[in-house]
Amino acid sequence: MGSTRLVQYEQFHDEQDVANEASNMATDIPANEDSDDSPEQRQHHWSLNYQEAAIYLEEGYNNDKFETHPQSQNALPIYLLTHRTWFYIVDFLASTLLLSLALIERPAVPLFKVPVWIHGSVELLCLFVIALELIMRLKWLGVKQFVKHVRTVVKTTTLTVMFAEAIVVLIRQQSHFRVTRAFRPIFLIDSHYCRGVRRFIRQVLQSMPPILDMLILLLFFMLIFSILGFYLFSPFDDPYFNHIETSFISLFVLLTTSNFPDVMMPSYSRSRWSAIFFIVYLAVELYFLMNLLLAVVYDTFTEITKKKLKKLLLHKREACQRAFRLLVTKQNPTRISLRHFVGVMKYFNRRLNKRDLYLCFKGLNISKTGEMNLDEFYHIYYVTKLKWGPEPTVGELWSTKICSPCCSTFIKAMNRLVTWRWFTWFIYFVIAVNFVWILAETIDISVDPDIKAQDYKISWYTLIFVAIYVVEMILKILGLGPKDYFTSGWNLFDFFVTMAALVGILGKLFNKNLYYIVILRPFRLLRLFKMKARYRDVLGTLFILLSQMMSLALAMILLYYFFAIVGMELFSKYDLRDCCKNTSVEDNYRYDNNSVFQGYYYLNNFENVLISGVTLFELTVVNNWYIIMEGYATVATSWSRIYFMLFYIVIMVVMNVVVAFILEAFIFRIQYRRQMSGDDIGDFSKIKVDVQLSHEELNMCLDKVQPLTSQYINCPTQTEPHRSVLRFRGERSASREDYSVKMYQEEVQQWVLEQQERLRAESAEMQDLSHVSHNVNGVSESEDNSLHARTITM
């Protein structure tokens, strides 16, 4: 939110500049009964208005509820402290360290095992940091809002339980059954830097009602077939259907196809007609209901995505409305001056310097009046994140202002070469030839028994290909300029692959095991796929999803962490070597160091958090997952199957959401190109805003003493042809929200109209209530209008 320092270009000396409405914090300031507010008091009022307006804008950007901002001036310092970057980092590190304790607690990874008092003390320290953040949140939220915030209540409850357990561990100097450790991810999810994870989890939870309906239907059919299978096959002592419980478990595993056709063979050996039962079951459950489940998840996910866009867009507009009311004056209640815009930006985005602040204001002020109306203020989120710089002249190279004329001529030639169509096709040809050559070389090595893969030697043609790639990279950096080259996704991809090949060649001279780095060169073949639109859609979707996939991957890791902790608490004490005697999975757990016939499934255990993660991944792949389940059902209890079956159901739901997430992004890209008349998302990868400044404006922005003024914006001489101007451009990468707003323009307009109609209706209702109050209590018209304005603000 920024500090409370005052910049020299702010003015607070206009005694007529009175705020139209006071912020929640400013209402705590006692009024002077003897005289009007002094300039110092008015300055303080404006400072508090700026801070609360900035808080509203932050809440709009982060999609936080407006009830979470401080309600009084006393709560403001604590709010600002808990929203500082260093506090976010401390909270994030404490949450991460708390998760990592699973490595050193019982059952610990052997390499990281420590005494109980060490990890117990670290746990208490982390919990104390998290508790401190909650106490400070309680201070600025208030008890009422604190208990109404579900995520905060869950976090507080979990923290209380863990505090008690950590103290017990330190007193006893021994770890006990602590399945509650599985809830530690709650603290990380609630941290500032895991907003993407929270949004993904929220989408999963919002998708649950229709998913649960489909799961109930799926399990119902499974139960019906289990009963039918029991009556059909149990009379013949079929081991898979000799009991209703066994029948249900067998068909549950069969749904994953892990035990097919094993489960069918005993009955199939007696009667070929029994295959009809299994064919019908798989057709209904696997090929119809499971695919229908994916369709339901995708439809729900798509609907939620659009609703989320609508909610976020309208939430931002409401945040702008609330902030706007705090920035206008009584003398001009419909427009914001430049001074008050600078005042709020000091707290909302302090990275902007004096010039950038002026450029943002002028870029927003489309009407060129020197004062910003509400419609212009709505676009503040799209402009304040821009990076400003001089607008490049058409045809001007990056080296024009920093190189000599001779050098610039050379770079200009390089630019023409690397942008030449035939140069691109030549590189494509080289990549294709290189791939064919590598493929032929690999086939020769694979068929020759005397040559091993690690004996791969760097040949002369390998050096030639790598040299061509290095030359291409250098030419592009010189011709396009470092900025344009390293801001292109494809160029960055080429750069890293080329550097990997170069490092592999140099590393091969010292370590022959680095041969695999050199053979990464075929990945450059991906560049050939961008020539076809369908491949561009696939690869482009991958690049767009990379940032969101990080949040998705972290959510999956936290899910694994939850089940890993539960699995360790339940099964870490069991040894699976040579278990399951006289069962169908006995051979899978055979342990004999003197024999090559080992089952190796005893390695799939829960002896520490890392090995548990590998075991859970094998369960995710579902191939032969029931063997692990049956092993623990044999050595522990048959009830342990609930853990594995529950994990499969949860991971199946989550993976369906992941598939829906990818499908939605891919289809959105295709629909975008079709709806935007052939324009590709890549053509709209940058948001650009161009602003012209006169020399007087630039001097004003560069002068540290001269205050900013908007007199040049609405100056008629500004547009005269003979006046020289300087052009500046603000740029930022387009987000998914930008693409969605551009594609759903008509729907966005409808959403805005609905919001305006709702606000008009609320305003009319409040006017009616105020008139009733006026008639009953005899309140004056001026007092009634003031009450109405305050009610709308709150």
mmCIF file of C-alpha atoms in Angstrom, residues 2-340:
data_model
loop_
_atom_site.group_PDB
_atom_site.id
_atom_site.type_symbol
_atom_site.label_atom_id
_atom_site.label_comp_id
_atom_site.label_asym_id
_atom_site.label_seq_id
_atom_site.Cartn_x
_atom_site.Cartn_y
_atom_site.Cartn_z
ATOM 1 C CA GLY A 2 2.999 2.283 0.241
ATOM 2 C CA SER A 3 4.340 4.505 2.998
ATOM 3 C CA THR A 4 2.878 7.743 4.310
ATOM 4 C CA ARG A 5 5.633 9.967 2.899
ATOM 5 C CA LEU A 6 4.577 13.108 1.045
ATOM 6 C CA VAL A 7 6.008 13.859 -2.383
ATOM 7 C CA GLN A 8 6.955 17.386 -3.310
ATOM 8 C CA TYR A 9 4.537 17.702 -6.181
ATOM 9 C CA GLU A 10 1.461 17.314 -3.963
ATOM 10 C CA GLN A 11 -0.513 20.390 -2.937
ATOM 11 C CA PHE A 12 -2.694 20.613 0.124
ATOM 12 C CA HIS A 13 -3.114 24.359 0.415
ATOM 13 C CA ASP A 14 -6.401 24.920 -1.424
ATOM 14 C CA GLU A 15 -8.793 25.720 1.404
ATOM 15 C CA GLN A 16 -11.800 25.275 -0.864
ATOM 16 C CA ASP A 17 -10.803 21.700 -1.776
ATOM 17 C CA VAL A 18 -13.100 19.786 0.582
ATOM 18 C CA ALA A 19 -13.710 16.050 0.237
ATOM 19 C CA ASN A 20 -17.225 15.142 -0.811
ATOM 20 C CA GLU A 21 -17.208 12.171 1.596
ATOM 21 C CA ALA A 22 -14.965 11.171 4.462
ATOM 22 C CA SER A 23 -13.418 7.733 4.704
ATOM 23 C CA ASN A 24 -14.148 5.370 7.562
ATOM 24 C CA MET A 25 -10.894 6.429 9.191
ATOM 25 C CA ALA A 26 -11.546 10.177 8.729
ATOM 26 C CA THR A 27 -14.859 9.928 10.590
ATOM 27 C CA ASP A 28 -12.871 9.194 13.752
ATOM 28 C CA ILE A 29 -11.303 12.662 13.660
ATOM 29 C CA PRO A 30 -13.158 15.003 16.025
ATOM 30 C CA ALA A 31 -14.575 18.063 14.301
ATOM 31 C CA ASN A 32 -13.509 21.533 15.330
ATOM 32 C CA GLU A 33 -16.618 23.168 16.782
ATOM 33 C CA ASP A 34 -15.237 26.696 16.798
ATOM 34 C CA SER A 35 -14.067 27.010 13.229
ATOM 35 C CA ASP A 36 -13.816 25.248 9.912
ATOM 36 C CA ASP A 37 -11.234 22.560 9.374
ATOM 37 C CA SER A 38 -7.697 23.905 9.198
ATOM 38 C CA PRO A 39 -5.529 23.165 6.149
ATOM 39 C CA GLU A 40 -3.561 20.664 8.223
ATOM 40 C CA GLN A 41 -6.724 18.870 9.304
ATOM 41 C CA ARG A 42 -8.049 18.893 5.750
ATOM 42 C CA GLN A 43 -4.731 17.482 4.576
ATOM 43 C CA HIS A 44 -5.056 14.697 7.120
ATOM 44 C CA HIS A 45 -8.607 13.998 5.939
ATOM 45 C CA TRP A 46 -7.407 13.688 2.352
ATOM 46 C CA SER A 47 -4.523 11.443 3.349
ATOM 47 C CA LEU A 48 -6.944 9.034 5.031
ATOM 48 C CA ASN A 49 -9.293 9.200 2.047
ATOM 49 C CA TYR A 50 -6.389 8.323 -0.257
ATOM 50 C CA GLN A 51 -5.448 5.336 1.868
ATOM 51 C CA GLU A 52 -8.962 3.932 2.064
ATOM 52 C CA ALA A 53 -9.522 4.538 -1.657
ATOM 53 C CA ALA A 54 -6.301 2.611 -2.323
ATOM 54 C CA ILE A 55 -7.546 -0.174 -0.038
ATOM 55 C CA TYR A 56 -10.772 -0.368 -2.040
ATOM 56 C CA LEU A 57 -8.764 -0.626 -5.259
ATOM 57 C CA GLU A 58 -6.565 -3.343 -3.767
ATOM 58 C CA GLU A 59 -9.639 -5.280 -2.653
ATOM 59 C CA GLY A 60 -11.068 -4.964 -6.147
ATOM 60 C CA TYR A 61 -7.851 -6.210 -7.721
ATOM 61 C CA ASN A 62 -7.479 -9.151 -5.292
ATOM 62 C CA ASN A 63 -11.224 -9.930 -5.387
ATOM 63 C CA ASP A 64 -11.424 -9.491 -1.604
ATOM 64 C CA LYS A 65 -14.643 -8.650 0.138
ATOM 65 C CA PHE A 66 -15.073 -4.977 0.949
ATOM 66 C CA GLU A 67 -15.987 -5.837 4.522
ATOM 67 C CA THR A 68 -12.359 -6.818 5.154
ATOM 68 C CA HIS A 69 -10.868 -3.333 5.023
ATOM 69 C CA PRO A 70 -10.270 -1.394 8.263
ATOM 70 C CA GLN A 71 -13.310 0.275 9.751
ATOM 71 C CA SER A 72 -11.521 2.874 11.876
ATOM 72 C CA GLN A 73 -8.366 4.942 11.979
ATOM 73 C CA ASN A 74 -6.985 2.876 14.876
ATOM 74 C CA ALA A 75 -7.074 -0.264 12.728
ATOM 75 C CA LEU A 76 -5.245 1.354 9.796
ATOM 76 C CA PRO A 77 -1.614 0.940 11.029
ATOM 77 C CA ILE A 78 -2.079 -2.772 11.703
ATOM 78 C CA TYR A 79 -3.796 -3.238 8.342
ATOM 79 C CA LEU A 80 -0.908 -1.545 6.536
ATOM 80 C CA LEU A 81 1.628 -3.609 8.488
ATOM 81 C CA THR A 82 -0.014 -6.942 7.623
ATOM 82 C CA HIS A 83 -0.153 -5.915 3.952
ATOM 83 C CA ARG A 84 3.526 -5.119 3.581
ATOM 84 C CA THR A 85 5.697 -7.265 1.332
ATOM 85 C CA TRP A 86 8.087 -8.333 4.081
ATOM 86 C CA PHE A 87 5.131 -9.482 6.222
ATOM 87 C CA TYR A 88 3.785 -11.528 3.294
ATOM 88 C CA ILE A 89 7.210 -13.152 2.925
ATOM 89 C CA VAL A 90 7.493 -13.974 6.649
ATOM 90 C CA ASP A 91 4.017 -15.528 6.678
ATOM 91 C CA PHE A 92 4.783 -17.525 3.514
ATOM 92 C CA LEU A 93 8.113 -18.783 4.887
ATOM 93 C CA ALA A 94 6.504 -19.803 8.190
ATOM 94 C CA SER A 95 3.796 -21.759 6.355
ATOM 95 C CA THR A 96 6.329 -23.416 4.052
ATOM 96 C CA LEU A 97 8.645 -24.317 6.943
ATOM 97 C CA LEU A 98 5.698 -25.823 8.802
ATOM 98 C CA LEU A 99 4.978 -28.101 5.840
ATOM 99 C CA SER A 100 8.622 -29.123 5.529
ATOM 100 C CA LEU A 101 8.618 -30.409 9.119
ATOM 101 C CA ALA A 102 7.168 -33.639 7.725
ATOM 102 C CA LEU A 103 10.696 -34.408 6.529
ATOM 103 C CA ILE A 104 12.148 -34.419 10.052
ATOM 104 C CA GLU A 105 9.217 -35.585 12.177
ATOM 105 C CA ARG A 106 8.417 -39.196 12.873
ATOM 106 C CA PRO A 107 8.428 -41.028 10.485
ATOM 107 C CA ALA A 108 11.291 -38.908 9.175
ATOM 108 C CA VAL A 109 13.442 -39.100 6.082
ATOM 109 C CA PRO A 110 16.639 -40.754 7.412
ATOM 110 C CA LEU A 111 18.863 -37.973 6.083
ATOM 111 C CA PHE A 112 16.906 -35.236 7.934
ATOM 112 C CA LYS A 113 16.044 -36.971 11.209
ATOM 113 C CA VAL A 114 16.446 -34.669 14.264
ATOM 114 C CA PRO A 115 15.509 -34.845 17.980
ATOM 115 C CA VAL A 116 11.930 -34.144 18.971
ATOM 116 C CA TRP A 117 12.724 -30.883 20.800
ATOM 117 C CA ILE A 118 14.147 -29.345 17.614
ATOM 118 C CA HIS A 119 11.216 -29.914 15.283
ATOM 119 C CA GLY A 120 8.798 -29.245 18.154
ATOM 120 C CA SER A 121 10.387 -25.852 18.823
ATOM 121 C CA VAL A 122 10.420 -24.959 15.132
ATOM 122 C CA GLU A 123 6.776 -25.913 14.875
ATOM 123 C CA LEU A 124 5.840 -23.669 17.800
ATOM 124 C CA LEU A 125 7.792 -20.793 16.268
ATOM 125 C CA CYS A 126 5.987 -21.160 12.920
ATOM 126 C CA LEU A 127 2.618 -21.434 14.643
ATOM 127 C CA PHE A 128 3.406 -18.309 16.652
ATOM 128 C CA VAL A 129 4.135 -16.316 13.476
ATOM 129 C CA ILE A 130 0.874 -17.494 11.928
ATOM 130 C CA ALA A 131 -0.998 -16.735 15.153
ATOM 131 C CA LEU A 132 0.465 -13.229 15.173
ATOM 132 C CA GLU A 133 -0.953 -12.609 11.711
ATOM 133 C CA LEU A 134 -4.380 -13.823 12.849
ATOM 134 C CA ILE A 135 -4.312 -11.603 15.935
ATOM 135 C CA MET A 136 -3.481 -8.597 13.797
ATOM 136 C CA ARG A 137 -6.221 -9.562 11.354
ATOM 137 C CA LEU A 138 -8.669 -9.699 14.258
ATOM 138 C CA LYS A 139 -7.623 -6.175 15.211
ATOM 139 C CA TRP A 140 -8.512 -4.552 11.882
ATOM 140 C CA LEU A 141 -11.399 -6.857 10.976
ATOM 141 C CA GLY A 142 -13.217 -6.771 14.265
ATOM 142 C CA VAL A 143 -14.761 -9.759 16.004
ATOM 143 C CA LYS A 144 -17.953 -9.725 13.941
ATOM 144 C CA GLN A 145 -16.229 -9.781 10.554
ATOM 145 C CA PHE A 146 -13.550 -12.150 11.853
ATOM 146 C CA VAL A 147 -16.031 -14.889 12.713
ATOM 147 C CA LYS A 148 -17.955 -14.310 9.475
ATOM 148 C CA HIS A 149 -14.834 -14.977 7.372
ATOM 149 C CA VAL A 150 -14.950 -18.749 6.841
ATOM 150 C CA ARG A 151 -11.332 -19.174 5.758
ATOM 151 C CA THR A 152 -10.114 -17.270 8.816
ATOM 152 C CA VAL A 153 -12.264 -19.322 11.209
ATOM 153 C CA VAL A 154 -10.992 -22.593 9.714
ATOM 154 C CA LYS A 155 -7.425 -21.340 9.963
ATOM 155 C CA THR A 156 -7.911 -20.266 13.593
ATOM 156 C CA THR A 157 -9.465 -23.593 14.595
ATOM 157 C CA THR A 158 -6.682 -25.574 12.943
ATOM 158 C CA LEU A 159 -4.047 -23.363 14.555
ATOM 159 C CA THR A 160 -5.538 -23.858 18.023
ATOM 160 C CA VAL A 161 -5.513 -27.651 17.681
ATOM 161 C CA MET A 162 -1.946 -27.682 16.355
ATOM 162 C CA PHE A 163 -0.736 -25.413 19.158
ATOM 163 C CA ALA A 164 -2.102 -27.853 21.724
ATOM 164 C CA GLU A 165 -0.599 -30.863 19.952
ATOM 165 C CA ALA A 166 2.822 -29.207 19.557
ATOM 166 C CA ILE A 167 2.929 -28.421 23.286
ATOM 167 C CA VAL A 168 2.003 -32.032 24.116
ATOM 168 C CA VAL A 169 4.803 -33.300 21.829
ATOM 169 C CA LEU A 170 7.355 -31.053 23.573
ATOM 170 C CA ILE A 171 6.188 -32.110 27.023
ATOM 171 C CA ARG A 172 6.205 -35.835 26.226
ATOM 172 C CA GLN A 173 9.304 -35.552 24.006
ATOM 173 C CA GLN A 174 7.621 -38.058 21.741
ATOM 174 C CA SER A 175 5.414 -37.768 18.682
ATOM 175 C CA HIS A 176 1.973 -39.282 18.889
ATOM 176 C CA PHE A 177 -0.773 -40.089 16.392
ATOM 177 C CA ARG A 178 -1.114 -36.699 14.654
ATOM 178 C CA VAL A 179 -3.308 -36.977 11.602
ATOM 179 C CA THR A 180 -4.081 -33.265 12.035
ATOM 180 C CA ARG A 181 -0.686 -32.525 10.472
ATOM 181 C CA ALA A 182 -2.429 -33.210 7.180
ATOM 182 C CA PHE A 183 -4.230 -29.855 7.573
ATOM 183 C CA ARG A 184 -1.021 -27.810 7.551
ATOM 184 C CA PRO A 185 -1.535 -26.843 3.880
ATOM 185 C CA ILE A 186 -4.403 -24.611 5.075
ATOM 186 C CA PHE A 187 -1.841 -22.062 6.290
ATOM 187 C CA LEU A 188 0.038 -22.012 2.985
ATOM 188 C CA ILE A 189 -3.172 -21.769 0.967
ATOM 189 C CA ASP A 190 -4.204 -18.731 3.010
ATOM 190 C CA SER A 191 -0.917 -16.891 2.369
ATOM 191 C CA HIS A 192 -0.726 -13.925 0.006
ATOM 192 C CA TYR A 193 1.385 -15.669 -2.631
ATOM 193 C CA CYS A 194 -1.007 -18.618 -3.023
ATOM 194 C CA ARG A 195 -3.984 -16.676 -4.365
ATOM 195 C CA GLY A 196 -3.925 -18.755 -7.551
ATOM 196 C CA VAL A 197 -4.106 -21.954 -5.502
ATOM 197 C CA ARG A 198 -7.069 -20.591 -3.545
ATOM 198 C CA ARG A 199 -8.875 -19.722 -6.763
ATOM 199 C CA PHE A 200 -8.289 -23.217 -8.175
ATOM 200 C CA ILE A 201 -9.481 -24.892 -4.960
ATOM 201 C CA ARG A 202 -12.486 -22.570 -4.896
ATOM 202 C CA GLN A 203 -13.361 -23.636 -8.440
ATOM 203 C CA VAL A 204 -13.067 -27.289 -7.464
ATOM 204 C CA LEU A 205 -15.369 -26.762 -4.487
ATOM 205 C CA GLN A 206 -17.847 -24.791 -6.591
ATOM 206 C CA SER A 207 -17.876 -27.652 -9.096
ATOM 207 C CA MET A 208 -18.630 -30.240 -6.421
ATOM 208 C CA PRO A 209 -22.494 -30.235 -6.366
ATOM 209 C CA PRO A 210 -22.960 -31.596 -9.923
ATOM 210 C CA ILE A 211 -19.890 -33.792 -9.502
ATOM 211 C CA LEU A 212 -21.318 -35.331 -6.332
ATOM 212 C CA ASP A 213 -24.585 -35.997 -8.149
ATOM 213 C CA MET A 214 -22.697 -37.916 -10.838
ATOM 214 C CA LEU A 215 -20.577 -39.761 -8.262
ATOM 215 C CA ILE A 216 -23.698 -40.892 -6.417
ATOM 216 C CA LEU A 217 -25.136 -42.152 -9.694
ATOM 217 C CA LEU A 218 -21.836 -43.874 -10.510
ATOM 218 C CA LEU A 219 -21.643 -45.612 -7.130
ATOM 219 C CA PHE A 220 -25.332 -46.513 -7.263
ATOM 220 C CA PHE A 221 -24.889 -48.391 -10.539
ATOM 221 C CA MET A 222 -21.767 -49.975 -9.122
ATOM 222 C CA LEU A 223 -23.744 -51.200 -6.122
ATOM 223 C CA ILE A 224 -26.499 -52.579 -8.355
ATOM 224 C CA PHE A 225 -23.969 -54.504 -10.443
ATOM 225 C CA SER A 226 -22.233 -55.681 -7.230
ATOM 226 C CA ILE A 227 -25.477 -57.198 -5.984
ATOM 227 C CA LEU A 228 -26.135 -58.721 -9.399
ATOM 228 C CA GLY A 229 -22.587 -60.108 -9.596
ATOM 229 C CA PHE A 230 -22.887 -61.598 -6.136
ATOM 230 C CA TYR A 231 -26.046 -63.513 -7.046
ATOM 231 C CA LEU A 232 -24.669 -64.578 -10.431
ATOM 232 C CA PHE A 233 -21.173 -65.755 -9.495
ATOM 233 C CA SER A 234 -20.986 -66.462 -5.738
ATOM 234 C CA PRO A 235 -22.716 -69.871 -6.098
ATOM 235 C CA PHE A 236 -19.674 -70.989 -8.113
ATOM 236 C CA ASP A 237 -17.172 -69.890 -5.425
ATOM 237 C CA ASP A 238 -15.877 -67.018 -7.569
ATOM 238 C CA PRO A 239 -13.173 -65.347 -5.380
ATOM 239 C CA TYR A 240 -14.082 -61.908 -6.738
ATOM 240 C CA PHE A 241 -17.806 -62.182 -5.888
ATOM 241 C CA ASN A 242 -17.999 -64.492 -2.863
ATOM 242 C CA HIS A 243 -19.265 -61.664 -0.640
ATOM 243 C CA ILE A 244 -21.131 -58.408 -1.305
ATOM 244 C CA GLU A 245 -18.145 -56.415 0.040
ATOM 245 C CA THR A 246 -15.724 -58.311 -2.198
ATOM 246 C CA SER A 247 -18.068 -57.889 -5.132
ATOM 247 C CA PHE A 248 -18.242 -54.116 -4.659
ATOM 248 C CA ILE A 249 -14.461 -53.769 -4.262
ATOM 249 C CA SER A 250 -13.826 -55.911 -7.338
ATOM 250 C CA LEU A 251 -16.132 -53.789 -9.487
ATOM 251 C CA PHE A 252 -14.645 -50.588 -8.029
ATOM 252 C CA VAL A 253 -11.196 -51.733 -9.123
ATOM 253 C CA LEU A 254 -12.617 -52.905 -12.440
ATOM 254 C CA LEU A 255 -13.829 -49.342 -13.056
ATOM 255 C CA THR A 256 -10.158 -48.349 -13.252
ATOM 256 C CA THR A 257 -9.523 -51.377 -15.574
ATOM 257 C CA SER A 258 -6.587 -52.380 -13.336
ATOM 258 C CA ASN A 259 -7.841 -55.939 -12.733
ATOM 259 C CA PHE A 260 -9.397 -56.521 -16.128
ATOM 260 C CA PRO A 261 -9.676 -59.207 -17.437
ATOM 261 C CA ASP A 262 -8.444 -61.033 -14.299
ATOM 262 C CA VAL A 263 -11.698 -60.441 -12.459
ATOM 263 C CA MET A 264 -13.682 -61.821 -15.379
ATOM 264 C CA MET A 265 -11.670 -64.975 -16.050
ATOM 265 C CA PRO A 266 -12.957 -67.320 -13.265
ATOM 266 C CA SER A 267 -16.585 -66.878 -14.319
ATOM 267 C CA TYR A 268 -15.638 -66.692 -18.013
ATOM 268 C CA SER A 269 -13.923 -70.090 -17.731
ATOM 269 C CA ARG A 270 -17.233 -71.640 -16.643
ATOM 270 C CA SER A 271 -19.523 -69.791 -19.028
ATOM 271 C CA ARG A 272 -18.688 -67.617 -22.025
ATOM 272 C CA TRP A 273 -22.003 -65.807 -21.498
ATOM 273 C CA SER A 274 -20.699 -64.274 -18.288
ATOM 274 C CA ALA A 275 -18.693 -61.831 -20.406
ATOM 275 C CA ILE A 276 -21.948 -59.981 -21.104
ATOM 276 C CA PHE A 277 -22.088 -58.884 -17.456
ATOM 277 C CA PHE A 278 -18.629 -57.324 -17.551
ATOM 278 C CA ILE A 279 -19.108 -55.787 -20.998
ATOM 279 C CA VAL A 280 -22.371 -54.143 -19.948
ATOM 280 C CA TYR A 281 -20.870 -52.959 -16.668
ATOM 281 C CA LEU A 282 -17.849 -51.350 -18.322
ATOM 282 C CA ALA A 283 -19.979 -49.857 -21.087
ATOM 283 C CA VAL A 284 -22.300 -48.214 -18.569
ATOM 284 C CA GLU A 285 -19.802 -47.215 -15.880
ATOM 285 C CA LEU A 286 -16.544 -46.593 -17.737
ATOM 286 C CA TYR A 287 -17.542 -45.458 -21.200
ATOM 287 C CA PHE A 288 -20.824 -43.706 -20.438
ATOM 288 C CA LEU A 289 -20.996 -42.445 -16.860
ATOM 289 C CA MET A 290 -17.290 -41.647 -16.511
ATOM 290 C CA ASN A 291 -17.273 -39.666 -19.752
ATOM 291 C CA LEU A 292 -20.539 -38.056 -18.715
ATOM 292 C CA LEU A 293 -18.828 -37.060 -15.474
ATOM 293 C CA LEU A 294 -16.093 -35.316 -17.474
ATOM 294 C CA ALA A 295 -18.728 -33.561 -19.564
ATOM 295 C CA VAL A 296 -20.509 -32.377 -16.412
ATOM 296 C CA VAL A 297 -17.228 -31.180 -14.903
ATOM 297 C CA TYR A 298 -16.308 -29.318 -18.092
ATOM 298 C CA ASP A 299 -19.723 -27.682 -18.386
ATOM 299 C CA THR A 300 -19.677 -26.656 -14.737
ATOM 300 C CA PHE A 301 -16.100 -25.437 -14.932
ATOM 301 C CA THR A 302 -16.822 -23.352 -18.037
ATOM 302 C CA GLU A 303 -19.891 -21.814 -16.425
ATOM 303 C CA ILE A 304 -17.961 -21.054 -13.242
ATOM 304 C CA THR A 305 -15.132 -19.473 -15.265
ATOM 305 C CA LYS A 306 -17.512 -17.065 -16.975
ATOM 306 C CA LYS A 307 -19.291 -16.316 -13.686
ATOM 307 C CA LYS A 308 -15.915 -15.651 -12.100
ATOM 308 C CA LEU A 309 -15.078 -13.208 -14.904
ATOM 309 C CA LYS A 310 -18.391 -11.435 -14.405
ATOM 310 C CA LYS A 311 -18.004 -11.292 -10.635
ATOM 311 C CA LEU A 312 -14.413 -10.040 -10.815
ATOM 312 C CA LEU A 313 -15.237 -7.423 -13.454
ATOM 313 C CA LEU A 314 -18.212 -6.046 -11.531
ATOM 314 C CA HIS A 315 -16.278 -6.268 -8.269
ATOM 315 C CA LYS A 316 -13.536 -4.101 -9.738
ATOM 316 C CA ARG A 317 -16.093 -1.603 -10.992
ATOM 317 C CA GLU A 318 -17.667 -1.403 -7.551
ATOM 318 C CA ALA A 319 -14.218 -0.910 -6.018
ATOM 319 C CA CYS A 320 -13.642 1.961 -8.448
ATOM 320 C CA GLN A 321 -17.002 3.455 -7.502
ATOM 321 C CA ARG A 322 -16.202 3.325 -3.795
ATOM 322 C CA ALA A 323 -12.739 4.792 -4.329
ATOM 323 C CA PHE A 324 -14.094 7.468 -6.678
ATOM 324 C CA ARG A 325 -16.492 8.782 -4.029
ATOM 325 C CA LEU A 326 -13.568 9.354 -1.667
ATOM 326 C CA LEU A 327 -11.518 11.268 -4.249
ATOM 327 C CA VAL A 328 -14.030 13.814 -5.556
ATOM 328 C CA THR A 329 -14.734 17.141 -3.871
ATOM 329 C CA LYS A 330 -17.913 18.879 -2.798
ATOM 330 C CA GLN A 331 -17.244 21.551 -5.404
ATOM 331 C CA ASN A 332 -16.835 18.961 -8.182
ATOM 332 C CA PRO A 333 -18.513 15.670 -7.156
ATOM 333 C CA THR A 334 -18.335 14.062 -10.627
ATOM 334 C CA ARG A 335 -14.630 14.335 -11.505
ATOM 335 C CA ILE A 336 -11.246 13.613 -9.957
ATOM 336 C CA SER A 337 -8.438 16.132 -10.207
ATOM 337 C CA LEU A 338 -4.867 15.196 -11.039
ATOM 338 C CA ARG A 339 -3.759 16.040 -7.506
ATOM 339 C CA HIS A 340 -6.131 13.547 -5.911
#
